């Protein structure tokens, strides 16, 4: 398996996963501008966010890290 570097991705996304909401930080490549958003812990909200992300980064590589309080 290839070891990846942050420079291999067009965006880095961190998710703080919680019971009621999820805090998300998105950092596009070659910028220091962070985009913060909060989504509800609802399937529709998560799907909407994921589809918007797909549109913003069509045919690009993104890395997503998720912080969990519990192990699934």
Short mmCIF file of N, CA and C in Angstrom, two decimals:
data_model
loop_
_atom_site.label_atom_id
_atom_site.label_comp_id
_atom_site.label_asym_id
_atom_site.label_seq_id
_atom_site.Cartn_x
_atom_site.Cartn_y
_atom_site.Cartn_z
N UNK A 1 0.84 -1.18 0.00
CA UNK A 1 0.00 0.00 0.00
C UNK A 1 0.89 1.24 0.00
N UNK A 2 0.51 2.21 -0.80
CA UNK A 2 1.27 3.45 -0.92
C UNK A 2 1.09 4.32 0.32
N UNK A 3 2.19 4.91 0.77
CA UNK A 3 2.12 5.89 1.85
C UNK A 3 1.82 7.25 1.23
N UNK A 4 0.77 7.90 1.68
CA UNK A 4 0.36 9.18 1.12
C UNK A 4 0.96 10.33 1.90
N UNK A 5 1.08 11.47 1.23
CA UNK A 5 1.53 12.72 1.80
C UNK A 5 0.39 13.71 1.64
N UNK A 6 0.31 14.70 2.50
CA UNK A 6 -0.78 15.69 2.39
C UNK A 6 -0.78 16.38 1.03
N UNK A 7 0.39 16.50 0.40
CA UNK A 7 0.47 17.15 -0.91
C UNK A 7 -0.16 16.31 -2.03
N UNK A 8 -0.48 15.06 -1.75
CA UNK A 8 -1.12 14.19 -2.75
C UNK A 8 -2.61 14.51 -2.93
N UNK A 9 -3.16 15.34 -2.06
CA UNK A 9 -4.60 15.59 -2.05
C UNK A 9 -4.93 17.03 -2.41
N UNK A 10 -6.09 17.22 -3.02
CA UNK A 10 -6.56 18.55 -3.39
C UNK A 10 -7.30 19.24 -2.25
N UNK A 11 -7.67 18.48 -1.24
CA UNK A 11 -8.30 19.05 -0.05
C UNK A 11 -8.12 18.09 1.11
N UNK A 12 -8.01 18.68 2.29
CA UNK A 12 -7.95 17.91 3.54
C UNK A 12 -9.20 18.27 4.34
N UNK A 13 -9.88 17.26 4.84
CA UNK A 13 -11.13 17.48 5.55
C UNK A 13 -11.09 16.74 6.88
N UNK A 14 -11.34 17.47 7.94
CA UNK A 14 -11.40 16.87 9.27
C UNK A 14 -12.82 16.94 9.80
N UNK A 15 -13.29 15.84 10.37
CA UNK A 15 -14.64 15.79 10.92
C UNK A 15 -14.56 15.41 12.39
N UNK A 16 -15.17 16.23 13.23
CA UNK A 16 -15.33 15.90 14.65
C UNK A 16 -16.74 15.32 14.78
N UNK A 17 -16.82 14.00 14.82
CA UNK A 17 -18.09 13.27 14.80
C UNK A 17 -18.66 13.22 16.20
N UNK A 18 -19.91 13.65 16.35
CA UNK A 18 -20.55 13.65 17.66
C UNK A 18 -21.96 13.07 17.54
N UNK A 19 -22.67 13.03 18.65
CA UNK A 19 -24.00 12.43 18.66
C UNK A 19 -25.08 13.28 17.97
N UNK A 20 -24.99 14.61 18.13
CA UNK A 20 -26.05 15.48 17.60
C UNK A 20 -25.64 16.28 16.37
N UNK A 21 -24.34 16.53 16.23
CA UNK A 21 -23.86 17.34 15.11
C UNK A 21 -22.43 16.94 14.79
N UNK A 22 -21.96 17.39 13.62
CA UNK A 22 -20.59 17.11 13.21
C UNK A 22 -19.94 18.42 12.77
N UNK A 23 -18.81 18.74 13.37
CA UNK A 23 -18.04 19.92 13.00
C UNK A 23 -17.05 19.51 11.92
N UNK A 24 -17.02 20.29 10.84
CA UNK A 24 -16.18 19.94 9.70
C UNK A 24 -15.27 21.11 9.36
N UNK A 25 -14.00 20.80 9.12
CA UNK A 25 -13.03 21.79 8.67
C UNK A 25 -12.47 21.31 7.33
N UNK A 26 -12.58 22.16 6.32
CA UNK A 26 -12.13 21.83 4.97
C UNK A 26 -11.00 22.78 4.59
N UNK A 27 -9.89 22.23 4.13
CA UNK A 27 -8.74 23.03 3.72
C UNK A 27 -8.37 22.67 2.28
N UNK A 28 -8.73 23.53 1.31
CA UNK A 28 -8.32 23.27 -0.07
C UNK A 28 -6.81 23.41 -0.22
N UNK A 29 -6.26 22.69 -1.18
CA UNK A 29 -4.82 22.71 -1.45
C UNK A 29 -4.38 24.11 -1.85
N UNK A 30 -3.15 24.45 -1.50
CA UNK A 30 -2.51 25.71 -1.87
C UNK A 30 -3.23 26.94 -1.32
N UNK A 31 -3.85 26.81 -0.17
CA UNK A 31 -4.47 27.96 0.47
C UNK A 31 -4.38 27.79 1.98
N UNK A 32 -4.48 28.89 2.67
CA UNK A 32 -4.52 28.83 4.13
C UNK A 32 -5.92 29.18 4.63
N UNK A 33 -6.87 29.24 3.70
CA UNK A 33 -8.25 29.57 4.05
C UNK A 33 -8.99 28.30 4.45
N UNK A 34 -9.47 28.29 5.65
CA UNK A 34 -10.22 27.16 6.18
C UNK A 34 -11.71 27.43 5.97
N UNK A 35 -12.46 26.39 5.72
CA UNK A 35 -13.91 26.51 5.63
C UNK A 35 -14.50 25.62 6.72
N UNK A 36 -15.20 26.24 7.66
CA UNK A 36 -15.82 25.49 8.75
C UNK A 36 -17.31 25.36 8.50
N UNK A 37 -17.84 24.22 8.81
CA UNK A 37 -19.28 24.01 8.70
C UNK A 37 -19.72 23.03 9.79
N UNK A 38 -20.97 23.09 10.11
CA UNK A 38 -21.56 22.17 11.08
C UNK A 38 -22.77 21.53 10.40
N UNK A 39 -22.84 20.21 10.49
CA UNK A 39 -24.00 19.51 9.93
C UNK A 39 -24.66 18.69 11.04
N UNK A 40 -25.95 18.50 10.89
CA UNK A 40 -26.70 17.69 11.86
C UNK A 40 -26.38 16.21 11.68
N UNK A 41 -26.58 15.48 12.75
CA UNK A 41 -26.39 14.03 12.72
C UNK A 41 -27.66 13.37 12.17
N UNK A 42 -27.91 13.65 10.90
CA UNK A 42 -29.07 13.11 10.19
C UNK A 42 -28.59 12.59 8.85
N UNK A 43 -29.06 11.45 8.39
CA UNK A 43 -28.62 10.91 7.10
C UNK A 43 -28.76 11.91 5.95
N UNK A 44 -29.87 12.67 5.93
CA UNK A 44 -30.08 13.63 4.84
C UNK A 44 -29.02 14.73 4.85
N UNK A 45 -28.67 15.22 6.04
CA UNK A 45 -27.67 16.29 6.15
C UNK A 45 -26.29 15.79 5.76
N UNK A 46 -25.96 14.58 6.16
CA UNK A 46 -24.65 14.01 5.82
C UNK A 46 -24.56 13.77 4.32
N UNK A 47 -25.63 13.25 3.73
CA UNK A 47 -25.65 13.01 2.29
C UNK A 47 -25.54 14.32 1.51
N UNK A 48 -26.27 15.35 1.93
CA UNK A 48 -26.22 16.66 1.26
C UNK A 48 -24.80 17.21 1.30
N UNK A 49 -24.16 17.16 2.46
CA UNK A 49 -22.79 17.65 2.58
C UNK A 49 -21.85 16.85 1.67
N UNK A 50 -21.99 15.53 1.66
CA UNK A 50 -21.12 14.69 0.83
C UNK A 50 -21.31 14.98 -0.65
N UNK A 51 -22.53 15.21 -1.09
CA UNK A 51 -22.78 15.51 -2.50
C UNK A 51 -22.22 16.88 -2.87
N UNK A 52 -22.31 17.86 -1.98
CA UNK A 52 -21.72 19.18 -2.22
C UNK A 52 -20.20 19.06 -2.32
N UNK A 53 -19.62 18.25 -1.48
CA UNK A 53 -18.18 18.01 -1.50
C UNK A 53 -17.77 17.38 -2.83
N UNK A 54 -18.54 16.42 -3.28
CA UNK A 54 -18.28 15.76 -4.56
C UNK A 54 -18.30 16.76 -5.71
N UNK A 55 -19.24 17.70 -5.68
CA UNK A 55 -19.31 18.73 -6.73
C UNK A 55 -18.11 19.67 -6.69
N UNK A 56 -17.67 20.04 -5.49
CA UNK A 56 -16.53 20.96 -5.35
C UNK A 56 -15.23 20.31 -5.80
N UNK A 57 -15.10 19.02 -5.63
CA UNK A 57 -13.83 18.34 -5.92
C UNK A 57 -14.01 17.21 -6.93
N UNK A 58 -14.78 17.45 -7.97
CA UNK A 58 -15.00 16.45 -9.01
C UNK A 58 -13.66 16.00 -9.60
N UNK A 59 -13.45 14.70 -9.66
CA UNK A 59 -12.23 14.10 -10.24
C UNK A 59 -10.95 14.54 -9.53
N UNK A 60 -11.05 14.90 -8.26
CA UNK A 60 -9.88 15.28 -7.48
C UNK A 60 -9.78 14.37 -6.26
N UNK A 61 -8.58 14.27 -5.72
CA UNK A 61 -8.37 13.46 -4.53
C UNK A 61 -8.58 14.31 -3.28
N UNK A 62 -9.31 13.75 -2.33
CA UNK A 62 -9.48 14.41 -1.04
C UNK A 62 -9.16 13.40 0.06
N UNK A 63 -8.73 13.91 1.19
CA UNK A 63 -8.47 13.07 2.36
C UNK A 63 -9.43 13.50 3.46
N UNK A 64 -10.07 12.51 4.07
CA UNK A 64 -11.02 12.80 5.15
C UNK A 64 -10.57 12.05 6.40
N UNK A 65 -10.50 12.78 7.50
CA UNK A 65 -10.15 12.21 8.80
C UNK A 65 -11.33 12.44 9.72
N UNK A 66 -11.70 11.42 10.45
CA UNK A 66 -12.86 11.52 11.33
C UNK A 66 -12.45 11.20 12.76
N UNK A 67 -12.73 12.14 13.66
CA UNK A 67 -12.44 11.93 15.08
C UNK A 67 -13.71 11.38 15.74
N UNK A 68 -13.57 10.21 16.33
CA UNK A 68 -14.69 9.55 16.99
C UNK A 68 -14.46 9.49 18.49
N UNK A 69 -15.53 9.57 19.25
CA UNK A 69 -15.40 9.39 20.70
C UNK A 69 -15.32 7.92 21.05
N UNK A 70 -16.00 7.10 20.24
CA UNK A 70 -16.03 5.66 20.48
C UNK A 70 -15.57 4.95 19.22
N UNK A 71 -15.05 3.78 19.40
CA UNK A 71 -14.68 2.95 18.25
C UNK A 71 -15.94 2.26 17.76
N UNK A 72 -16.18 2.26 16.42
CA UNK A 72 -17.41 1.61 15.92
C UNK A 72 -17.45 0.13 16.23
#
